[in-house]
mmCIF file of C-alpha atoms in Angstrom:
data_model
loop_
_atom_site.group_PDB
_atom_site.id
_atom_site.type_symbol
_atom_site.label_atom_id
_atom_site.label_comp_id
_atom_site.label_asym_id
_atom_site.label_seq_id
_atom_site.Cartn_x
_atom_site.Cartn_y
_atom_site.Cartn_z
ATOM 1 C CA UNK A 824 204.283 56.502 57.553
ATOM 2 C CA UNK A 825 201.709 59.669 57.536
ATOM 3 C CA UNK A 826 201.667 61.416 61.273
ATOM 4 C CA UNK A 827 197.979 59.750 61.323
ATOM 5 C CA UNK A 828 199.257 56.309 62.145
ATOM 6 C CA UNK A 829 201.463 57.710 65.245
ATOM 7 C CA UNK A 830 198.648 59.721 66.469
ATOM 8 C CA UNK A 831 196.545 56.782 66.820
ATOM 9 C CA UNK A 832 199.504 54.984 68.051
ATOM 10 C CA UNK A 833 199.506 57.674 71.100
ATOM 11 C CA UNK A 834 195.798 57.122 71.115
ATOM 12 C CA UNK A 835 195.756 53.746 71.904
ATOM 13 C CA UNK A 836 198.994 54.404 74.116
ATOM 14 C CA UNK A 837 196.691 57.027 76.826
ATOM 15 C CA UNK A 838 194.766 53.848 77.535
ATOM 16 C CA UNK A 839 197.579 51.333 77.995
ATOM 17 C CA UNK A 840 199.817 51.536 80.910
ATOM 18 C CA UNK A 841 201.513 48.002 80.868
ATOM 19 C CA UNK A 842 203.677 49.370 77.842
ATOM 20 C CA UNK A 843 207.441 50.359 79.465
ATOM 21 C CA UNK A 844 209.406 50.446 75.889
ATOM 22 C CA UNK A 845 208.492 52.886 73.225
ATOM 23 C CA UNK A 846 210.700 52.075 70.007
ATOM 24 C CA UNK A 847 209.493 55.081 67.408
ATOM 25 C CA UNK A 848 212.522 55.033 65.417
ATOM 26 C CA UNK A 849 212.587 56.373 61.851
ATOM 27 C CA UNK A 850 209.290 57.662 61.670
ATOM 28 C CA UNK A 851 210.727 60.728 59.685
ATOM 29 C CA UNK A 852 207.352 61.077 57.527
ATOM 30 C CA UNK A 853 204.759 60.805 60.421
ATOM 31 C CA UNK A 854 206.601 62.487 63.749
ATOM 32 C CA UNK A 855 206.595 66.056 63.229
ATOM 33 C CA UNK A 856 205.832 68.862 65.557
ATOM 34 C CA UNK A 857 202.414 67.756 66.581
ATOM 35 C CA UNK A 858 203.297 64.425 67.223
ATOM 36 C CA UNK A 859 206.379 64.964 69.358
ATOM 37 C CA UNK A 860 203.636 67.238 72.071
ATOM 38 C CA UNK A 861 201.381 64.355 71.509
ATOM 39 C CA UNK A 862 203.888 61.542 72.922
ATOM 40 C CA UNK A 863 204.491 64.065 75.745
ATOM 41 C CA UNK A 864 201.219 64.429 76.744
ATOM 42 C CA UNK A 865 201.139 60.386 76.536
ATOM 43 C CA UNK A 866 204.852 60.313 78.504
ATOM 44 C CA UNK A 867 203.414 62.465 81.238
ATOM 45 C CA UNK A 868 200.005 60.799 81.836
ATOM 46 C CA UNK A 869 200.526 59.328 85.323
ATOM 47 C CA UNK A 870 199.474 56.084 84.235
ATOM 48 C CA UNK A 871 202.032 55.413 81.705
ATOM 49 C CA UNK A 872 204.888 53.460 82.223
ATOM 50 C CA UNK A 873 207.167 54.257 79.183
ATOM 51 C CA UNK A 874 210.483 54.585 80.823
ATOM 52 C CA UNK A 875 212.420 53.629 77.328
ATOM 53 C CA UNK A 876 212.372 55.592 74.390
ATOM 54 C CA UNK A 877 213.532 55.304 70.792
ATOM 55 C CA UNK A 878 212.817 58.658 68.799
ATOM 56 C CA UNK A 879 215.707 58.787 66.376
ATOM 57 C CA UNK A 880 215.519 59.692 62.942
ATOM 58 C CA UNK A 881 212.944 62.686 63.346
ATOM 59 C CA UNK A 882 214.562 65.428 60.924
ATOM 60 C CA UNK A 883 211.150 67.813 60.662
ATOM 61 C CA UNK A 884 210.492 68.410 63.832
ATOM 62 C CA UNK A 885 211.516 72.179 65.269
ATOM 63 C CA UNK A 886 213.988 72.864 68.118
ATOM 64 C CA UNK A 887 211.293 74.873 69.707
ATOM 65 C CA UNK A 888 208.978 71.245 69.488
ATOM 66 C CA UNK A 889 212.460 69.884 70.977
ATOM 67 C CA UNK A 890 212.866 72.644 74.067
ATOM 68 C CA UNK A 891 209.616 71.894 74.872
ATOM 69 C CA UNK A 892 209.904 68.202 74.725
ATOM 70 C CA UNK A 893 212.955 68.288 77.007
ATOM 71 C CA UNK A 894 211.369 70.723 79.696
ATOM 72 C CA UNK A 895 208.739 68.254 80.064
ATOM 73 C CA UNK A 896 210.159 65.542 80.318
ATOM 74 C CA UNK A 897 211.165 65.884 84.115
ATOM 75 C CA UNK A 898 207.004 65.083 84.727
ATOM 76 C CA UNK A 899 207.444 61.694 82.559
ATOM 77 C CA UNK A 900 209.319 58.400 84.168
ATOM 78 C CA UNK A 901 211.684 58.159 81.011
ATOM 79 C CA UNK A 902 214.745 57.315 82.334
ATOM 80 C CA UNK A 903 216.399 56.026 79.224
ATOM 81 C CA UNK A 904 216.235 57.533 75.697
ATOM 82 C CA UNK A 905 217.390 58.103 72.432
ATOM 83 C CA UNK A 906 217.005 61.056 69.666
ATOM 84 C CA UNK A 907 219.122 61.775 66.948
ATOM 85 C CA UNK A 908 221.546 64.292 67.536
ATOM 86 C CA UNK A 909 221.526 66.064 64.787
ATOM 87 C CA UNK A 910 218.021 67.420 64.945
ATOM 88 C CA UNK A 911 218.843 68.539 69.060
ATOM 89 C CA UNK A 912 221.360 70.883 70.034
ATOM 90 C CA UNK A 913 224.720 69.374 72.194
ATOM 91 C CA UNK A 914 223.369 71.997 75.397
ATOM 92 C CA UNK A 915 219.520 70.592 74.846
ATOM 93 C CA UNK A 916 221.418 66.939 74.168
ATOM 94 C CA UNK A 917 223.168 67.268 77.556
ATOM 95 C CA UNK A 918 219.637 68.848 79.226
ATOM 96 C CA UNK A 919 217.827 65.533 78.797
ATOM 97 C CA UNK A 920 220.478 63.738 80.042
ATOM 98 C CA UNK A 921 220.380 65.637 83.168
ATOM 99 C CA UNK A 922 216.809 65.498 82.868
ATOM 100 C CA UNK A 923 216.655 61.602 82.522
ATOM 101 C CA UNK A 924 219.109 60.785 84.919
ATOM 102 C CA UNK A 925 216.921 62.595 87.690
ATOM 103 C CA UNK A 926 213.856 60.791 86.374
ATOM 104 C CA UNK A 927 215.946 57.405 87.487
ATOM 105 C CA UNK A 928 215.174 58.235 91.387
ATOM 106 C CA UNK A 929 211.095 58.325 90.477
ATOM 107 C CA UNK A 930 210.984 54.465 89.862
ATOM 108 C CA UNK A 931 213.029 51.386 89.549
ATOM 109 C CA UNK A 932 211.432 49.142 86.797
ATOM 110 C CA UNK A 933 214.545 49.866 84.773
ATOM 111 C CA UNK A 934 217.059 48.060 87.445
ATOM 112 C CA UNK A 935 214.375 45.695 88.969
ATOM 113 C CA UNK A 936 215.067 42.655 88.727
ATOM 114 C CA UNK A 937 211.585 41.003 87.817
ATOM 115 C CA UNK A 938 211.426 43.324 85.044
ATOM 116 C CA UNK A 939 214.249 41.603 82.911
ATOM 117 C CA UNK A 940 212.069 40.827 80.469
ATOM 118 C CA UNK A 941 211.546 44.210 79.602
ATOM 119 C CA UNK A 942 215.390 45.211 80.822
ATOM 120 C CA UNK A 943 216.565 42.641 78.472
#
């Protein structure tokens, strides 16, 4: 998938705020560097309600792109998330889990209740 079809995937995301669950999963080919600043501009957009989100299998992006992914993420409401670990360092691994875990006092739509559709 060419980075084009994520970027309008974020595009259409800036105006959407009833999506909570953001499976991007082996999008090798289209999430590089650009993309990765893109979906945290879209994460931190006080309207969005992504608290989930899938970003595994995204070998070409830099561990600078990855640094600056993690630092902001404390301004996002992700409170659950996966990356593969072998394109993020164990000490940057271990930062967003800090990181995420303090996002979990923001909100609760990923214990409420009348969210188990989504939960589930």
């Amino acid at each position: 998938t060419p980075p084009v079809v994520l970027d309008r995937v974020f595009d259409g995301l800036d105006r959407n705020n009833s999506c909570q669950a953001l499976y991007a999963q082996n999008f090798n080919r289209g999430m590089r560097d650009a993309q990765v600043v893109r979906l945290l501009r879209v994460l931190q957009n006080p309207s969005c309600n992504i608290w989930c989100l899938n970003i595994g299998e995204t070998y070409d992006v830099k561990a600078k792109t990855w640094r600056k992914f993690a630092r902001g993420l404390r301004k996002t409401k992700v409170t659950h998330m996966y990356a593969s670990e072998h394109t993020i360092s164990t000490e940057l691994k271990e930062y967003i889990r800090d990181v995420i875990r303090e996002n979990r006092k923001k909100h609760t739509m990923h214990i409420d209740p009348d969210n188990l559709d989504v939960i589930i």
